[in-house]
GROMACS .gro file of C-alpha atoms in nm:
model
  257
    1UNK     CA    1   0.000   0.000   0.000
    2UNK     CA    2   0.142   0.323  -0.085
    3UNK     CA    3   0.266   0.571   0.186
    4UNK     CA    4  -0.045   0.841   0.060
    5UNK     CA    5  -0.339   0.574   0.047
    6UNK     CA    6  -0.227   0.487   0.406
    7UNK     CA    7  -0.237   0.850   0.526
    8UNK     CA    8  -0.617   0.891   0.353
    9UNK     CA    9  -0.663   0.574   0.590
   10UNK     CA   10  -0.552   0.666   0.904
   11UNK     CA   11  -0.672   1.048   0.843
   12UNK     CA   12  -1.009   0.887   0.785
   13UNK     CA   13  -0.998   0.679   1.134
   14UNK     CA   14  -0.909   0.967   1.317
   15UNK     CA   15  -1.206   1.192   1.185
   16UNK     CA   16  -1.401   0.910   1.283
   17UNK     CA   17  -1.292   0.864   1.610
   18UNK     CA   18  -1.332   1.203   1.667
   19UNK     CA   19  -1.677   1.228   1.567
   20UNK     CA   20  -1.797   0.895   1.757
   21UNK     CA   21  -1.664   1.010   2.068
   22UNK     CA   22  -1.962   1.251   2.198
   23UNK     CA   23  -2.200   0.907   2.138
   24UNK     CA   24  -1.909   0.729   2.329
   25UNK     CA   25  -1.875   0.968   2.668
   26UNK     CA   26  -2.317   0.986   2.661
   27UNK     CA   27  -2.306   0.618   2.614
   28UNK     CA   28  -2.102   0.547   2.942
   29UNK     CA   29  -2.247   0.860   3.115
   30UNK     CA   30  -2.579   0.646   3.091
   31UNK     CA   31  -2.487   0.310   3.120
   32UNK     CA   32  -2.340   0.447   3.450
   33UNK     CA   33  -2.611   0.601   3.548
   34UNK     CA   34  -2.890   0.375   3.432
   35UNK     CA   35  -2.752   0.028   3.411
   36UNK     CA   36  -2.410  -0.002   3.602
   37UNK     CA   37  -2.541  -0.040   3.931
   38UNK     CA   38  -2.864  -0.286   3.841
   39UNK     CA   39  -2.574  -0.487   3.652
   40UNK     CA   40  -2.369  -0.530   3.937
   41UNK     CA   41  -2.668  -0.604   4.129
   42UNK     CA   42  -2.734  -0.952   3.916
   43UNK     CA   43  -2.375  -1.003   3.915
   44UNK     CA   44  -2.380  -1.034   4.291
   45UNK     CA   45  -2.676  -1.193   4.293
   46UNK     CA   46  -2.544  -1.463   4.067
   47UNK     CA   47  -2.242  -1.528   4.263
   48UNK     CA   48  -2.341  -1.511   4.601
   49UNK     CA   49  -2.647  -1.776   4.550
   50UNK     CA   50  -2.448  -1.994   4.380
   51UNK     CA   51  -2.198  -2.040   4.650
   52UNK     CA   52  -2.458  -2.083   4.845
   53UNK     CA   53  -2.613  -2.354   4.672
   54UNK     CA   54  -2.298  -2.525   4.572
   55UNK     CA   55  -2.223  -2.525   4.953
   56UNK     CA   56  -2.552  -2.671   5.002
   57UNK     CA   57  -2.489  -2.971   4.729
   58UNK     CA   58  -2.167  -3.024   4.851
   59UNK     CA   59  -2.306  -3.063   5.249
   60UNK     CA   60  -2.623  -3.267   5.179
   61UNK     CA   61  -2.520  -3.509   4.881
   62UNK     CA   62  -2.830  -3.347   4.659
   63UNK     CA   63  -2.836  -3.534   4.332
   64UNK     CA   64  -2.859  -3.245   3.989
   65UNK     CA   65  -3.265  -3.295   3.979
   66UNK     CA   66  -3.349  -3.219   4.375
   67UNK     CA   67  -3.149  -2.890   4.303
   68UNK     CA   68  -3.288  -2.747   4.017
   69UNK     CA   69  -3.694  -2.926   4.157
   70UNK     CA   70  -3.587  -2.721   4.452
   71UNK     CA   71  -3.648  -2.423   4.246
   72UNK     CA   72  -3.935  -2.473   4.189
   73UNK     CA   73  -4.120  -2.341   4.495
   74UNK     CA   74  -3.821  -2.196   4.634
   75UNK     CA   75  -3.840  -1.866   4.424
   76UNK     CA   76  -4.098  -1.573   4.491
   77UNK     CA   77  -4.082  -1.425   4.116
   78UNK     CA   78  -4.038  -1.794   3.928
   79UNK     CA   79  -4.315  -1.820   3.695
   80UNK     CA   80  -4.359  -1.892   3.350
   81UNK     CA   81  -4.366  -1.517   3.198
   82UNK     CA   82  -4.054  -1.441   3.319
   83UNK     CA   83  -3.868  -1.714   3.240
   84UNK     CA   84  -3.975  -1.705   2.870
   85UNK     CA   85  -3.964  -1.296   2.846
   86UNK     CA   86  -3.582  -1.322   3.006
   87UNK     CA   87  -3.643  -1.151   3.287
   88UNK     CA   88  -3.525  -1.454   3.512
   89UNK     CA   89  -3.201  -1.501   3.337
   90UNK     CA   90  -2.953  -1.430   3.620
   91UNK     CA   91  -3.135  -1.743   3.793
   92UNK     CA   92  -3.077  -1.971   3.520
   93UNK     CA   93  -2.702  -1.812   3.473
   94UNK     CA   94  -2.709  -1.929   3.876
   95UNK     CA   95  -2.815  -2.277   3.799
   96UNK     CA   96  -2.574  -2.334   3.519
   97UNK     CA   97  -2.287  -2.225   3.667
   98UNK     CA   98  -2.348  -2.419   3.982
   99UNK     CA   99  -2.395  -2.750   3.774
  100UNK     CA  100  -2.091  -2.674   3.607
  101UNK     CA  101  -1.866  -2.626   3.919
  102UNK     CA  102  -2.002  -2.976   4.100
  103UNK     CA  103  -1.893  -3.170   3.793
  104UNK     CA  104  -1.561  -3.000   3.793
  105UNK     CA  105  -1.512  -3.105   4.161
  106UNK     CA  106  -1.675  -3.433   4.087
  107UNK     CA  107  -1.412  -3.461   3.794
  108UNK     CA  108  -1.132  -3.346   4.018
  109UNK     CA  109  -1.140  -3.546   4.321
  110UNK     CA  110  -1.342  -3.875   4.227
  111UNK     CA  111  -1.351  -4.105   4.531
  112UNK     CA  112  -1.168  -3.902   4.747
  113UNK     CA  113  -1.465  -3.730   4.837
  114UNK     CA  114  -1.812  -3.826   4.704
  115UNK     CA  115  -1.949  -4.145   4.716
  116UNK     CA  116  -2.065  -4.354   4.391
  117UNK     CA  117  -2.422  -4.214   4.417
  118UNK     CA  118  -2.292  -3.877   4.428
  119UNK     CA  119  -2.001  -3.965   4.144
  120UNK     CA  120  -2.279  -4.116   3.909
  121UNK     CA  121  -2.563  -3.837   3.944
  122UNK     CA  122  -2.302  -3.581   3.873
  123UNK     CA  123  -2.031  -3.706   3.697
  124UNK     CA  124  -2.250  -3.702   3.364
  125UNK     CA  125  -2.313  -3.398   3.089
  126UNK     CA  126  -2.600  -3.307   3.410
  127UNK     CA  127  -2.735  -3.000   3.190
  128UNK     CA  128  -2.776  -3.212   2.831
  129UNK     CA  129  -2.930  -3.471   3.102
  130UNK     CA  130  -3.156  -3.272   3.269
  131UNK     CA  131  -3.274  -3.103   2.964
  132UNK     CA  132  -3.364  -3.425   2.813
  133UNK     CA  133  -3.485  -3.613   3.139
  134UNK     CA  134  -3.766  -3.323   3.242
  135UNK     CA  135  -4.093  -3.273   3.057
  136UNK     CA  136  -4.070  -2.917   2.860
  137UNK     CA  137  -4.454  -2.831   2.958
  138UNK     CA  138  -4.377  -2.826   3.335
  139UNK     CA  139  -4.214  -2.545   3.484
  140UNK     CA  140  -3.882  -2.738   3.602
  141UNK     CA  141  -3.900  -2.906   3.215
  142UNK     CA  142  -3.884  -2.537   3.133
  143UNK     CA  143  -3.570  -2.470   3.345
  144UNK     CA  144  -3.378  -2.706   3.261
  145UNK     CA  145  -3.436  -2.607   2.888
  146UNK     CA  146  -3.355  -2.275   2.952
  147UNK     CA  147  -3.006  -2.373   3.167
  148UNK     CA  148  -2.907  -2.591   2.840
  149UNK     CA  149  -3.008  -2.314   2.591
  150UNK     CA  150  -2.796  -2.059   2.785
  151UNK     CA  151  -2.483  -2.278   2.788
  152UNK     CA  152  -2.481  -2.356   2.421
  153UNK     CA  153  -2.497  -1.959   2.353
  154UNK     CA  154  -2.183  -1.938   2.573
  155UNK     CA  155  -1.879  -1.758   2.326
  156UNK     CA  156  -1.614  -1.543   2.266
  157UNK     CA  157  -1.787  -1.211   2.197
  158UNK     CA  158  -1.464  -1.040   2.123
  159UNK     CA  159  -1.441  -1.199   1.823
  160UNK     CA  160  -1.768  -1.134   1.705
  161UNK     CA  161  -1.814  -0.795   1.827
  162UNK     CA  162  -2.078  -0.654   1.580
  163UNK     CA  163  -2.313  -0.956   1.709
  164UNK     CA  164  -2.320  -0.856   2.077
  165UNK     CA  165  -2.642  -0.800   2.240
  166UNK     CA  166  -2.558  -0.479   2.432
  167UNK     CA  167  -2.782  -0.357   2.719
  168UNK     CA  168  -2.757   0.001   2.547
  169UNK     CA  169  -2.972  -0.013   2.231
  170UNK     CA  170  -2.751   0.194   2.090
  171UNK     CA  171  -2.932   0.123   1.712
  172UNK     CA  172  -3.254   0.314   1.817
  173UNK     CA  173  -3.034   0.588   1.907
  174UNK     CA  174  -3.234   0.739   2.185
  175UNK     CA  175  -3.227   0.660   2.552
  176UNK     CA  176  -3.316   0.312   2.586
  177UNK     CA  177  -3.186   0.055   2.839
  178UNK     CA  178  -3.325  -0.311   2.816
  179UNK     CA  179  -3.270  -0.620   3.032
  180UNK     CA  180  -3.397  -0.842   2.757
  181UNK     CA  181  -2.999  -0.894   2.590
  182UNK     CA  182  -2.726  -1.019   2.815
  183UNK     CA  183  -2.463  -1.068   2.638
  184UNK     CA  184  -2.249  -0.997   2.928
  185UNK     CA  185  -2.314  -1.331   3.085
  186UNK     CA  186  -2.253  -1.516   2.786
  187UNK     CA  187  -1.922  -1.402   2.718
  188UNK     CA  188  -1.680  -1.694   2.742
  189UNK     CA  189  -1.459  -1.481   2.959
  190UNK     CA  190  -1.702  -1.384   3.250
  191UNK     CA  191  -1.862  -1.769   3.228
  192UNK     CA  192  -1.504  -1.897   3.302
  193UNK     CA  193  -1.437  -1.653   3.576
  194UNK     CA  194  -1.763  -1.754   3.732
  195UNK     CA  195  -1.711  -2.091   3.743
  196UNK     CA  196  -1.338  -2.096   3.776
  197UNK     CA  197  -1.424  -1.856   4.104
  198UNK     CA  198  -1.706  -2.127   4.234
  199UNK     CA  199  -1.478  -2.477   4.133
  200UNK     CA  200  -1.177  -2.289   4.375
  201UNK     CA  201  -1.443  -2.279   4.631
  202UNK     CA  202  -1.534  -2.642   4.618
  203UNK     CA  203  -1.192  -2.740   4.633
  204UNK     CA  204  -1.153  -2.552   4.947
  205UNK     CA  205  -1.424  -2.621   5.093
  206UNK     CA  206  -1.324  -2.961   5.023
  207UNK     CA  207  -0.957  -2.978   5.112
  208UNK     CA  208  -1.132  -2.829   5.469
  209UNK     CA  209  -1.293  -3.090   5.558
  210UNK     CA  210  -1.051  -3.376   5.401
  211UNK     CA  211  -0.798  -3.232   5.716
  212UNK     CA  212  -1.059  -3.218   5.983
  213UNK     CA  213  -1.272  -3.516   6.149
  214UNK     CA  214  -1.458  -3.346   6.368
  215UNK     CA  215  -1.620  -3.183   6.048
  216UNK     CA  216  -1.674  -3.458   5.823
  217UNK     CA  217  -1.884  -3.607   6.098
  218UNK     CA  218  -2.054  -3.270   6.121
  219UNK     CA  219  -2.131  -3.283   5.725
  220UNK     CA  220  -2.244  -3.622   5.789
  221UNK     CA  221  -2.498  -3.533   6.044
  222UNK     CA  222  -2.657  -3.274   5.823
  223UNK     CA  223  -2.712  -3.566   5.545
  224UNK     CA  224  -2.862  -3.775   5.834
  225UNK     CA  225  -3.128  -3.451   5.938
  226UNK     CA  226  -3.138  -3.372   5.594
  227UNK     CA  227  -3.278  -3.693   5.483
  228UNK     CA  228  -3.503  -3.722   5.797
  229UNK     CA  229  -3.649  -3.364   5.791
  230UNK     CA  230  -3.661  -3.368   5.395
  231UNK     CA  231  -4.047  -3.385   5.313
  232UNK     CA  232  -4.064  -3.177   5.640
  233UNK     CA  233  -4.006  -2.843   5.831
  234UNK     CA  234  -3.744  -2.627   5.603
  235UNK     CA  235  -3.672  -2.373   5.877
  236UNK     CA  236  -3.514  -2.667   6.085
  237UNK     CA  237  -3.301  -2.808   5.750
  238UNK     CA  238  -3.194  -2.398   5.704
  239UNK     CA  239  -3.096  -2.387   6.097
  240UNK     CA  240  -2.888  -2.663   6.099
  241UNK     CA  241  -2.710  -2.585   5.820
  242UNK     CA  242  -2.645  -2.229   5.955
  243UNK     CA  243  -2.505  -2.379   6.278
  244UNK     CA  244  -2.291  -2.646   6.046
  245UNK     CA  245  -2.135  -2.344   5.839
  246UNK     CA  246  -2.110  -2.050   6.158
  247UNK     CA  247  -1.877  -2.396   6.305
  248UNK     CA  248  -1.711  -2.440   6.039
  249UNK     CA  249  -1.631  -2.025   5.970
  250UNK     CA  250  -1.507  -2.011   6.348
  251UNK     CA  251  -1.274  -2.361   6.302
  252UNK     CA  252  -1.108  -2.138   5.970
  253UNK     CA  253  -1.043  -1.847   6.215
  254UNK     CA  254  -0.918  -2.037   6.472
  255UNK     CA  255  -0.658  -2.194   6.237
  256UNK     CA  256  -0.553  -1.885   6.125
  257UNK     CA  257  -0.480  -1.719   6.483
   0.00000   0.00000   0.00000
């Protein structure tokens, strides 16, 4: 290319970059101010109730379909509507990413840890599974349909940039913010971080209790309630688990003093 035709190029880049940026500065200006926060918001969300239920897998020994059936009356805003409309992504992003980081433990530590119940239920493509296993025209069919549809769409937007699903529709060119596109969770980049981040806290949370007795016989007296208490009183299953995890969160300090 000769030296000129490059200059026209670059000259031409620069004009543009200096006309797009006004759009640019209004367009973070109002994400910031309009989406940041709520994004951040299901982020947490995501993460923190996944730990929770991984913690919760990991403790009682649920097989894949008692967690996601547990959904089913567990959730105030669950309902058909919002499932199908999008609005409940962030719990299916919750579910998948859960699923995902038992079968990664599962995978790591085999026999070490989980019985052959436990191995079998979750040492198998659970989402594919589920999707396949649960009827479509009940609400938990729907679920599971939903958790397998998300993880399929999982990719590298970076290298399909003009294809992401921005929060900002940015085409209408007026002020419009949607929840309806979320790209942002199905970036391959923040799907690895999320389950990379909750597959480091099963192996702790493993490792923990492979070093301590007096815990293991703690987890295993949750399974025994758990299985007792399990087509009755939930506040009692919660309360023990509480007093399992406030032990186990005063044993960690007490090893580090």
């Amino acid at each position: 290319m000769a030296l000129r035709e490059q200059t026209v190029r670059i000259n031409e880049i620069r004009r543009a970059s200096y006309d797009i940026e006004p759009y640019l500065l209004a367009l973070y200006q109002k994400f910031q101010h309009n989406m940041l926060t709520q994004l951040l918001q299901m982020f947490r969300y995501v993460i923190t109730e996944a730990y929770a239920d991984l913690m919760a897998i990991l403790t009682l020994n649920l097989t894949a379909e008692k967690y996601l059936l547990s959904f089913i009356n567990g959730e105030q805003n669950l309902n058909e509507k919002n499932l199908l409309s999008g609005i409940d992504m962030p719990l299916i992003v919750r579910l998948a990413i859960t699923i995902r980081a038992v079968e990664e433990a599962v995978k790591m530590n085999g026999e070490r840890f989980f019985d052959l119940g436990f191995r079998e239920n979750w040492g198998r493509d659970v989402i594919r599974t589920l999707a396949r296993e649960f009827d479509h025209t009940r609400m938990e069919g729907l679920i599971a349909l939903k958790i397998y549809g998300y993880t399929t769409g999982i990719r590298d937007c970076n290298k399909k940039i003009g294809d992401y699903k921005s929060l900002y529709n940015y085409a209408k060119e007026v002020e419009d913010f949607t929840n309806s596109q979320l790209d942002f969770f199905n970036d391959q980049c923040i799907w690895n971080g999320m389950v990379g981040y909750l597959s480091k806290c099963a192996e702790d949370y493993i490792h923990g209790l492979g070093e301590d007795t007096m815990l293991v016989e703690k987890k295993r007296d949750l399974e025994i309630v758990y299985k007792d208490i399990e087509k009755g009183e939930l506040s009692v299953l919660v309360q023990r688990i509480e007093d399992f995890l406030a032990f186990y969160e005063k044993s960690c300090v007490f090893e580090k003093n």
